[in-house]
CSV table of C-alpha atoms and ligand atoms in Angstrom, one decimal:
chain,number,residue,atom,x,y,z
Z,357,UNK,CA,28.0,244.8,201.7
Z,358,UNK,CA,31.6,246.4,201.6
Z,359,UNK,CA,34.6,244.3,201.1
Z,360,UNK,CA,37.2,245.3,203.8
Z,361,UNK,CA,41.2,245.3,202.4
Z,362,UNK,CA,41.1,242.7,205.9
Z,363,UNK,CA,39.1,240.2,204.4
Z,364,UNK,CA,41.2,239.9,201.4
Z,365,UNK,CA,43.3,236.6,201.1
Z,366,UNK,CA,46.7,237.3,201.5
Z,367,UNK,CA,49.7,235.6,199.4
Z,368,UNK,CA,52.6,234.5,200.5
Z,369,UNK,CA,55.0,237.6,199.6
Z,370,UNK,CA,52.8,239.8,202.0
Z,371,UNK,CA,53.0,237.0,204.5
Z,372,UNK,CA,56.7,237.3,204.1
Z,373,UNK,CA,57.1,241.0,204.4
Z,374,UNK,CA,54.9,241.3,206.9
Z,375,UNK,CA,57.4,238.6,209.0
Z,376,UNK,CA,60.0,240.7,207.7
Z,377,UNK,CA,59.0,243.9,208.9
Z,378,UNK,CA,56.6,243.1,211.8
Z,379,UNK,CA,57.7,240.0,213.3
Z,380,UNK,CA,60.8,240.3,212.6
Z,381,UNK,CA,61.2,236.7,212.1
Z,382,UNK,CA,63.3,236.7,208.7
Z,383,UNK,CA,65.8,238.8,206.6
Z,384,UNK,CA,65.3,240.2,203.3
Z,385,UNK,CA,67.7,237.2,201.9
Z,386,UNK,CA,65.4,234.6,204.3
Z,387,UNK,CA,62.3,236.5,202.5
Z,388,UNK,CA,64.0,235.8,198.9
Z,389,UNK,CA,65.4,232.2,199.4
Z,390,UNK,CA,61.6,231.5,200.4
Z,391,UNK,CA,60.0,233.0,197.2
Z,392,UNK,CA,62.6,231.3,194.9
Z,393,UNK,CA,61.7,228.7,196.0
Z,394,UNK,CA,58.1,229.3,195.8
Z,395,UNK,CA,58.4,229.9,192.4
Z,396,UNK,CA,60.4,226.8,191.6
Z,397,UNK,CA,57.3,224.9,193.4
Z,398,UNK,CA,55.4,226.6,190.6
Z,399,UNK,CA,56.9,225.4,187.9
Z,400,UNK,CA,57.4,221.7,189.1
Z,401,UNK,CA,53.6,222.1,189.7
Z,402,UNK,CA,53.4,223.1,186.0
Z,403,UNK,CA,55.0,219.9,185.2
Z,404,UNK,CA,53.5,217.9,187.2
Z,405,UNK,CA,50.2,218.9,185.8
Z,406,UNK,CA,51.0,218.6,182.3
Z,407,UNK,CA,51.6,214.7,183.1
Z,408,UNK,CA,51.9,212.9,179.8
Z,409,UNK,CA,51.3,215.8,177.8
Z,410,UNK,CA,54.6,217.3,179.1
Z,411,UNK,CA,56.6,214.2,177.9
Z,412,UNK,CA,57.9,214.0,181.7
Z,413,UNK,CA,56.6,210.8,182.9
Z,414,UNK,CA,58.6,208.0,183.1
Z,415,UNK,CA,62.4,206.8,184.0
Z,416,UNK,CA,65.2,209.1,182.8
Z,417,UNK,CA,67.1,206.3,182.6
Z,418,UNK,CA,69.9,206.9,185.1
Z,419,UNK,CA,70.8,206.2,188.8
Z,420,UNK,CA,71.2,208.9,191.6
Z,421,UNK,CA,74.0,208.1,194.5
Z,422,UNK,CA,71.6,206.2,196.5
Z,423,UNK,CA,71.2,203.4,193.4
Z,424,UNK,CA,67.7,204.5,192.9
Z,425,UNK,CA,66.5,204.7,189.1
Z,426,UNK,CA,65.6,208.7,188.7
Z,427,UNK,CA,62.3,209.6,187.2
Z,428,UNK,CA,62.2,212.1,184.3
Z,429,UNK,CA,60.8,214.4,186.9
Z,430,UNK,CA,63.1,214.3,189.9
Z,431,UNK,CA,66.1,215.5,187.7
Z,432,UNK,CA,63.8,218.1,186.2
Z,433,UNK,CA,62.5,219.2,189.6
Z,434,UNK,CA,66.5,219.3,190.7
Z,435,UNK,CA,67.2,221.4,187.5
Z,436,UNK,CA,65.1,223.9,188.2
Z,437,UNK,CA,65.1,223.8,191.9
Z,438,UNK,CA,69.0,224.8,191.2
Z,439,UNK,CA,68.5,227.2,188.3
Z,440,UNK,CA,66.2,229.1,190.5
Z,441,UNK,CA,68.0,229.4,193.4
Z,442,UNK,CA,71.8,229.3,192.0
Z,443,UNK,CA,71.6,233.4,190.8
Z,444,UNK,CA,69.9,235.6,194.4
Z,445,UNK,CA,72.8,235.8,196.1
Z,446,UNK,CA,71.3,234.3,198.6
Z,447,UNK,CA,72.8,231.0,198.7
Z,448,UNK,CA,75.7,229.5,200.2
Z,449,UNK,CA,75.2,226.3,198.7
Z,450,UNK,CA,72.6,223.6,197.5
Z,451,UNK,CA,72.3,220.1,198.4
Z,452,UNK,CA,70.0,217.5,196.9
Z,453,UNK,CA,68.6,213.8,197.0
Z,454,UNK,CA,69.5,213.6,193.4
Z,455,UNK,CA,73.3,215.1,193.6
Z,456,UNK,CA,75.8,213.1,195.2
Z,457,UNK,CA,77.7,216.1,196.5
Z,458,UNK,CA,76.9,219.6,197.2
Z,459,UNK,CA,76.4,221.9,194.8
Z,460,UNK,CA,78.2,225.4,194.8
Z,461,UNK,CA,77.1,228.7,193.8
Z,462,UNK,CA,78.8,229.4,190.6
Z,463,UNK,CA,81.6,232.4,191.4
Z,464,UNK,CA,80.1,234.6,188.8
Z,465,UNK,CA,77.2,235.1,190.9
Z,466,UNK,CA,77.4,236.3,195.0
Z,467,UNK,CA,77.2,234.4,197.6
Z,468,UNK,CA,74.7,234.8,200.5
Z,469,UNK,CA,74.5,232.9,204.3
Z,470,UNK,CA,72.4,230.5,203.7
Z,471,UNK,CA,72.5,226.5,203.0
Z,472,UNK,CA,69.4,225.2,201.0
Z,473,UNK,CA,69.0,221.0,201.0
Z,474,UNK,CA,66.0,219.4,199.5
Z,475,UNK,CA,64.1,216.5,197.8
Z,476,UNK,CA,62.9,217.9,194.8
Z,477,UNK,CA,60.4,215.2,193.7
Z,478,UNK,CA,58.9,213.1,196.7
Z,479,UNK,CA,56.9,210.0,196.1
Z,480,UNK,CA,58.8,209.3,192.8
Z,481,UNK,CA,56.8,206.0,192.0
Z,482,UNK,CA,53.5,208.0,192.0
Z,483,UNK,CA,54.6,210.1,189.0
Z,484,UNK,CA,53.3,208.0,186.9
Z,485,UNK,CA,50.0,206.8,188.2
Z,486,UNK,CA,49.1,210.2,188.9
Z,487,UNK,CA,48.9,210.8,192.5
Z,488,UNK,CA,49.9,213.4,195.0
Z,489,UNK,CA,53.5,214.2,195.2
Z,490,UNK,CA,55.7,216.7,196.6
Z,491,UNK,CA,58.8,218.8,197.1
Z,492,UNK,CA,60.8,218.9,200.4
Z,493,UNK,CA,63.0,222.0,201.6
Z,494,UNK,CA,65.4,222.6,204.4
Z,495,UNK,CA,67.5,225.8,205.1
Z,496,UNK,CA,70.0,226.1,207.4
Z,497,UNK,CA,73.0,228.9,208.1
Z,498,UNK,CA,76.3,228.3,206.5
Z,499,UNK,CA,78.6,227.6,209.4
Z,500,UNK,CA,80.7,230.9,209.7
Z,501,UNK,CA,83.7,231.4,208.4
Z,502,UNK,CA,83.3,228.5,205.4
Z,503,UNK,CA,83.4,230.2,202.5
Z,504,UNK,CA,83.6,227.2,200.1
Z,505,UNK,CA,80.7,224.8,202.0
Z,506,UNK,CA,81.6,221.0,201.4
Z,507,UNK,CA,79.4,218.0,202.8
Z,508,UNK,CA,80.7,219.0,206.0
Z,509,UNK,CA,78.8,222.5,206.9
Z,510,UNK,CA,75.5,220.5,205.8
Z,511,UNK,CA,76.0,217.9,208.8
Z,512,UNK,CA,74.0,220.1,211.2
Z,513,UNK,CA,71.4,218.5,213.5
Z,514,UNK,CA,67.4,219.4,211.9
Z,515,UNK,CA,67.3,222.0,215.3
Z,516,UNK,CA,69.4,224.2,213.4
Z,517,UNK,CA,67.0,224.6,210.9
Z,518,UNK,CA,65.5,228.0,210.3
Z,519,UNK,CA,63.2,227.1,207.6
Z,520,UNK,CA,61.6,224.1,206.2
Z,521,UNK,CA,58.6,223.2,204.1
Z,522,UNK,CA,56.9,221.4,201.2
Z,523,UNK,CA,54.8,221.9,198.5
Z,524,UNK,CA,52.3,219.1,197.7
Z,525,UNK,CA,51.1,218.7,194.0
Z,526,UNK,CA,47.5,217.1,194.7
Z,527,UNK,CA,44.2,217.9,193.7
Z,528,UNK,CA,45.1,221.7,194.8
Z,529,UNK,CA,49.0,222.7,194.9
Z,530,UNK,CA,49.5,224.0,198.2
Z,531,UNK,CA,53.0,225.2,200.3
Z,532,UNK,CA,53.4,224.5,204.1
Z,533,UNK,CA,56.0,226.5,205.8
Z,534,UNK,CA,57.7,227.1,209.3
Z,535,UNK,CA,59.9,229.8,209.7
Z,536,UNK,CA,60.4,228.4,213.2
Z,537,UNK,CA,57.2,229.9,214.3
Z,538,UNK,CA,54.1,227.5,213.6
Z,539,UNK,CA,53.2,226.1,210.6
Z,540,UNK,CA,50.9,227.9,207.5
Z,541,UNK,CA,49.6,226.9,204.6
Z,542,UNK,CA,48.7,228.5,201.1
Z,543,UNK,CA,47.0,227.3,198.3
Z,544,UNK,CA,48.3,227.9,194.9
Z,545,UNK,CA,45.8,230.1,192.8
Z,546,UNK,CA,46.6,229.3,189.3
Z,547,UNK,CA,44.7,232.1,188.0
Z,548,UNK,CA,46.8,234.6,189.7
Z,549,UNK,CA,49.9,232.4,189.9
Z,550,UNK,CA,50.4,233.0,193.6
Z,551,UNK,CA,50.1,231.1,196.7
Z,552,UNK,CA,47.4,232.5,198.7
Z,553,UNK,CA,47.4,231.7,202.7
Z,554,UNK,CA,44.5,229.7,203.3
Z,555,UNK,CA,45.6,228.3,207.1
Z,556,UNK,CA,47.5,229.8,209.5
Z,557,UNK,CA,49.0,228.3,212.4
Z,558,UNK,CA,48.0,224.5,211.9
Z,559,UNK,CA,47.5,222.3,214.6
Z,560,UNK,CA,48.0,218.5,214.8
Z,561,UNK,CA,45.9,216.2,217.1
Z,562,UNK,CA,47.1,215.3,219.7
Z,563,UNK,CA,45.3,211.9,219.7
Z,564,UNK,CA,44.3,210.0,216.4
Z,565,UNK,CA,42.6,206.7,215.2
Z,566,UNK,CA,44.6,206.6,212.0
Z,567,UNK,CA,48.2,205.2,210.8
Z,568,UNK,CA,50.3,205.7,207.9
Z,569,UNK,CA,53.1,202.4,207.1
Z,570,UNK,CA,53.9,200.3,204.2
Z,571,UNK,CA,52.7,197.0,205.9
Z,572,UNK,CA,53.7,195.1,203.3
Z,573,UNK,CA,56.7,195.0,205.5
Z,574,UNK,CA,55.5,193.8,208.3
Z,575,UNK,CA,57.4,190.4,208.6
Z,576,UNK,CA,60.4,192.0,208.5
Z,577,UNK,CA,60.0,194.4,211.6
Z,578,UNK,CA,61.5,194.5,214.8
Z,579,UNK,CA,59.5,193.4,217.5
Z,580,UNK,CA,57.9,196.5,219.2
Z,581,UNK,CA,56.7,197.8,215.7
Z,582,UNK,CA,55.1,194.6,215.6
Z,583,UNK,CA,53.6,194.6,218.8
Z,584,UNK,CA,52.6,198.4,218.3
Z,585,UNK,CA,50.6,197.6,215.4
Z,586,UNK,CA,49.6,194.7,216.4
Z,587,UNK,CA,47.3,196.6,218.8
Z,588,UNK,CA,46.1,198.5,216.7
Z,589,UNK,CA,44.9,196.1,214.3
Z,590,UNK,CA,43.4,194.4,217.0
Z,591,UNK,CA,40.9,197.4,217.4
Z,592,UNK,CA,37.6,197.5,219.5
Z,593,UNK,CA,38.5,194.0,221.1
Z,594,UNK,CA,42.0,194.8,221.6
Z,595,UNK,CA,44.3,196.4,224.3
Z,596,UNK,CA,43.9,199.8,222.3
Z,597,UNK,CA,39.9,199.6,223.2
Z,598,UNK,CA,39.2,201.1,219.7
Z,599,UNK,CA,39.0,200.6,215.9
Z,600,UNK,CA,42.3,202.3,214.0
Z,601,UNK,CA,41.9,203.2,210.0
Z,602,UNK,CA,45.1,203.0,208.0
Z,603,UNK,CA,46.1,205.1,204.9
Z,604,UNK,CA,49.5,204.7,202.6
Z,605,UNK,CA,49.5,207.1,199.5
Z,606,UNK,CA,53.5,206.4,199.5
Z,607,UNK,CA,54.4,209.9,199.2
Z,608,UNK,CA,55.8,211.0,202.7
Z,609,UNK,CA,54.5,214.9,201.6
Z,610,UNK,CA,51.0,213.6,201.4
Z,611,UNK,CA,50.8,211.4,204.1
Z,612,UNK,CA,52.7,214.1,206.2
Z,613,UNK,CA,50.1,216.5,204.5
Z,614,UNK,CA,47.1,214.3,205.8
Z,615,UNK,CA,48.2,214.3,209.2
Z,616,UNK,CA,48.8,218.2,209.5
Z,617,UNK,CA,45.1,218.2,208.7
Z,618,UNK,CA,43.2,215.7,210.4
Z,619,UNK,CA,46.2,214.1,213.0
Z,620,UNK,CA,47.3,210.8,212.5
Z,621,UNK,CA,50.6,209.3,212.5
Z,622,UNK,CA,53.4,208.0,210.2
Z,623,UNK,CA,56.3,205.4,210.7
Z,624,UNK,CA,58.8,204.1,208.2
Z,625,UNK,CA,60.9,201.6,210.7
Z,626,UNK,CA,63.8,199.9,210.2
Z,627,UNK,CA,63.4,196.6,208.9
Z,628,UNK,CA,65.7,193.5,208.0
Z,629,UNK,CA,66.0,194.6,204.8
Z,630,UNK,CA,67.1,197.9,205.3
Z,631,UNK,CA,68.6,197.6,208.5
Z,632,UNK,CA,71.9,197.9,206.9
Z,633,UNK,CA,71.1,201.5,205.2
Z,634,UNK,CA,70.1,202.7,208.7
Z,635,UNK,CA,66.5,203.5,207.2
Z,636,UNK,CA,64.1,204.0,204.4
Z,637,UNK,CA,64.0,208.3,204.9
Z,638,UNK,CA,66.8,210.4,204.4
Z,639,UNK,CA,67.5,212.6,207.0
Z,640,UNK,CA,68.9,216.1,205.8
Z,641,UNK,CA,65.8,217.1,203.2
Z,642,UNK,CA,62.6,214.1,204.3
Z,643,UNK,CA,62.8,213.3,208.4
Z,644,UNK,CA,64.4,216.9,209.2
Z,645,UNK,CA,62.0,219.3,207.6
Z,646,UNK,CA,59.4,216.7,208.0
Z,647,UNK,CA,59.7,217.2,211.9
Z,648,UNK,CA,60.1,220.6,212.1
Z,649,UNK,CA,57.0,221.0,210.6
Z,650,UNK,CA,55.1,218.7,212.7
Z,651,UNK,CA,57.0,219.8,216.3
Z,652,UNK,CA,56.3,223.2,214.8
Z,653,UNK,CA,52.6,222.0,214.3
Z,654,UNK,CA,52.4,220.5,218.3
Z,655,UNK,CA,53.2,217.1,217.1
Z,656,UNK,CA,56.3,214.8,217.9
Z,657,UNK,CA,58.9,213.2,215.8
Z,658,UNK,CA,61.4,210.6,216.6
Z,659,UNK,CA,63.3,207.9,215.1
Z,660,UNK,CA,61.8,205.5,217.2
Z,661,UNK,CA,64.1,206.4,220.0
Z,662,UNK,CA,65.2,209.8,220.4
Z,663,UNK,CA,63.5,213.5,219.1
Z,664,UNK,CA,64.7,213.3,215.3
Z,665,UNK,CA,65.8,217.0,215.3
Z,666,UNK,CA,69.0,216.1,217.9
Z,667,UNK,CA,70.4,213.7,215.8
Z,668,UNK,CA,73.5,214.8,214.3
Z,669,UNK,CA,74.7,213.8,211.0
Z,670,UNK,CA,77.0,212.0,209.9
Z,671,UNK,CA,76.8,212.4,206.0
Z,672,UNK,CA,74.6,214.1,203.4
Z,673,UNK,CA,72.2,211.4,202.3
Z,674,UNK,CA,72.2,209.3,205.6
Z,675,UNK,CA,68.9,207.8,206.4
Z,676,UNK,CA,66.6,207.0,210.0
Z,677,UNK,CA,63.6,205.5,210.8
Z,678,UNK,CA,60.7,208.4,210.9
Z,679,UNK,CA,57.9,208.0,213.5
Z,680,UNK,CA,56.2,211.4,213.3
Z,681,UNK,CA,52.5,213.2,213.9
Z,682,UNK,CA,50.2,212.9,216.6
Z,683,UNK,CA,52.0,213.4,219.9
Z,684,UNK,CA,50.3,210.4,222.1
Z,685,UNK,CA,50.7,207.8,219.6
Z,686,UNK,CA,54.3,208.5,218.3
Z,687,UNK,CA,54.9,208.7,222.1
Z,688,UNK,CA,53.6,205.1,222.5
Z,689,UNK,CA,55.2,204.0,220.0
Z,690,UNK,CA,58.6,205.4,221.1
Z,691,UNK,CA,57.9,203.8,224.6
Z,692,UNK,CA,57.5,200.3,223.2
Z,693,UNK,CA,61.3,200.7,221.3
Z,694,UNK,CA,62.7,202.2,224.5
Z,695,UNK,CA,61.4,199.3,226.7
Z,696,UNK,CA,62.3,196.8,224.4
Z,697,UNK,CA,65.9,198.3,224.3
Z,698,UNK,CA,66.0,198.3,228.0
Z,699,UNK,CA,65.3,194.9,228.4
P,194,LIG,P1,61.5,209.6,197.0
P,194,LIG,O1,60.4,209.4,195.9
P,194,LIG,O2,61.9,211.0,197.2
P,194,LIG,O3,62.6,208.6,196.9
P,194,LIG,O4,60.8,209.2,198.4
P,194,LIG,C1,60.0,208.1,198.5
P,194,LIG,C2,59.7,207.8,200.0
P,194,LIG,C3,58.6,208.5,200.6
P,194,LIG,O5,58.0,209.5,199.9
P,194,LIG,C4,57.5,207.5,200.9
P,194,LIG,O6,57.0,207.6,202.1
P,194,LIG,C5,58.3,206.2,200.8
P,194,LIG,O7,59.5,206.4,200.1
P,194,LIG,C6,57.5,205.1,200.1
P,194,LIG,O8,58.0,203.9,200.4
P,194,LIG,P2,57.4,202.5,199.9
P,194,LIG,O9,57.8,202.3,198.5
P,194,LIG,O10,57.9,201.5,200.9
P,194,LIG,O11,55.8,202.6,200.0
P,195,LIG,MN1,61.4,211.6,199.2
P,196,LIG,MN1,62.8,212.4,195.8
């Protein structure tokens, strides 16, 4: 048999050129800001891998601006998700779960039209247990005409997004990306050190049998999260008419990751005890790529109430309640909050 150049696997810099050059779907400086950040992936996946053996597990002993105790590995991950990136030129600015404010390009190096904003280590308390975690990215377009970007220029709504993605360190590392035009996935090959494109436009069920939430929080919900999952523990004898399965791995990227694959669908609701923060999920760099990628994959995303994406920001870490994946169930779901507003 002859191998055909077609039915070679093909990575993620000819993916990009060829959306460069034939889809026009990106610049040049969109093609870069991608494989920077690629590369960054790579060596958090490094990292990652090494575990104890890289001396990275563990706290690092200080507190970013949301009061939450930093791992070794989610200021590491923001170091070198900020060396990468801070040099191309193709940067604005940079914004980051573990940085209170934004983070300028240096004036030694040139500035480009883009804003990147990100969670560089998702699913912090599974560092150390080892168990899948992830990063989280978001680009949008510096607004024109700001030439020194502040909080401000970041407080777009997510449908101003022109990229978004995540990379999930699990049993495989793998990248999922929409440039605003369906969702692919590549698979890190380590022996080559590139990400190879293993699925291209992924599609996410519209129906499922299977829910992601922390139930441990269930007493203090409001009362149409209740009632939605009290139906669907109810199962076969229930008002659903079927048995539901539940998963929580506590890293949004690889629950998200899950449901890209096999549908399903993931809330973090308000909740008494958070009611006050407006949420669990940040919305600039988890909930807004989060639902790009999912709209982008045929699925739905709201905050319970309204599409996610719409919601404008009002600062840089602000948090929302995340319902997102399968379209009829998040649907549902959203139905029960809106009656129960209505009421
Ligand atoms: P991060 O590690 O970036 O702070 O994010 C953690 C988030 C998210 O990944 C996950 O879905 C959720 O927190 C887990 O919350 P519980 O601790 O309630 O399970
Ligand atoms: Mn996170
Ligand atoms: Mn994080």
């Amino acid at each position: 048999m002859t191998a055909t150049t077609s039915s070679r696997p093909i990575s993620l810099t000819r993916f990009l050129i060829e959306e460069q050059r034939d889809t026009r779907h990106i610049n040049a400086d969109l093609r870069l800001l991608i494989e920077v950040v690629a590369r960054a992936c790579k060596r958090i996946a490094i990292s990652v891998g090494r575990g104890a053996l890289g001396g990275v597990l563990g706290s690092a002993g200080t507190e970013n601006v949301q009061g939450e105790v930093q791992k070794k590995l989610d200021v590491l991950s923001n170091e070198i998700l900020l060396e990468a990136n801070e040099w191309g030129g193709h940067l604005a600015a940079l914004a980051s779960e573990e940085m209170d404010d934004p983070h300028p390009i240096p004036h030694r190096y040139p500035k480009g039209e883009y804003l990147l904003v990100f969670d560089p280590l998702d699913g912090s308390s599974n560092i150390d247990v080892n168990i899948s975690v992830g990063t989280i990215f978001s680009v949008l377009r510096c607004p024109p005409g700001v030439k020194e970007p502040d909080e401000k220029a970041f407080l777009q709504p997510g449908t101003k997004q022109v990229a978004a993605g995540y990379a999930v360190y699990g049993s495989s590392t793998m990248l999922v990306l929409t440039l605003g035009d369906g969702v692919h996935a590549f698979t890190l090959d380590r022996e080559i050190g590139s990400f190879m494109l293993t699925q291209r436009n992924l599609r996410i069920a519209e129906d499922t049998r299977e829910f992601a939430i922390n139930m441990s929080n269930m007493r203090h919900w409001e009362a149409p999260m209740r009632r939605y999952i009290e139906e669907l523990l109810a199962g076969k004898g229930g008002p659903r008419g079927t048995d539901f399965n539940m998963r929580w791995v506590a890293s949004m990227v690889a629950d998200v990751h899950r449901i890209l694959t096999r549908g399903g669908i993931f809330i973090y609701p308000l909740d008494a005890k958070i009611k006050d923060k407006g949420g669990k999920l940040r919305l600039l760099y988890e909930a807004n790529p989060m639902s790009f990628i999912v709209e982008q994959a045929g699925g739905m995303a709201t905050d319970g109430h309204d599409r996610i994406l719409e919601i404008v920001p009002k600062s840089l870490h602000q948090r929302v309640p995340v319902f997102l994946g399968s379209k009829n169930e998040v649907e549902r779901a959203t139905r029960y909050h809106r009656e129960a507003a209505s009421e």
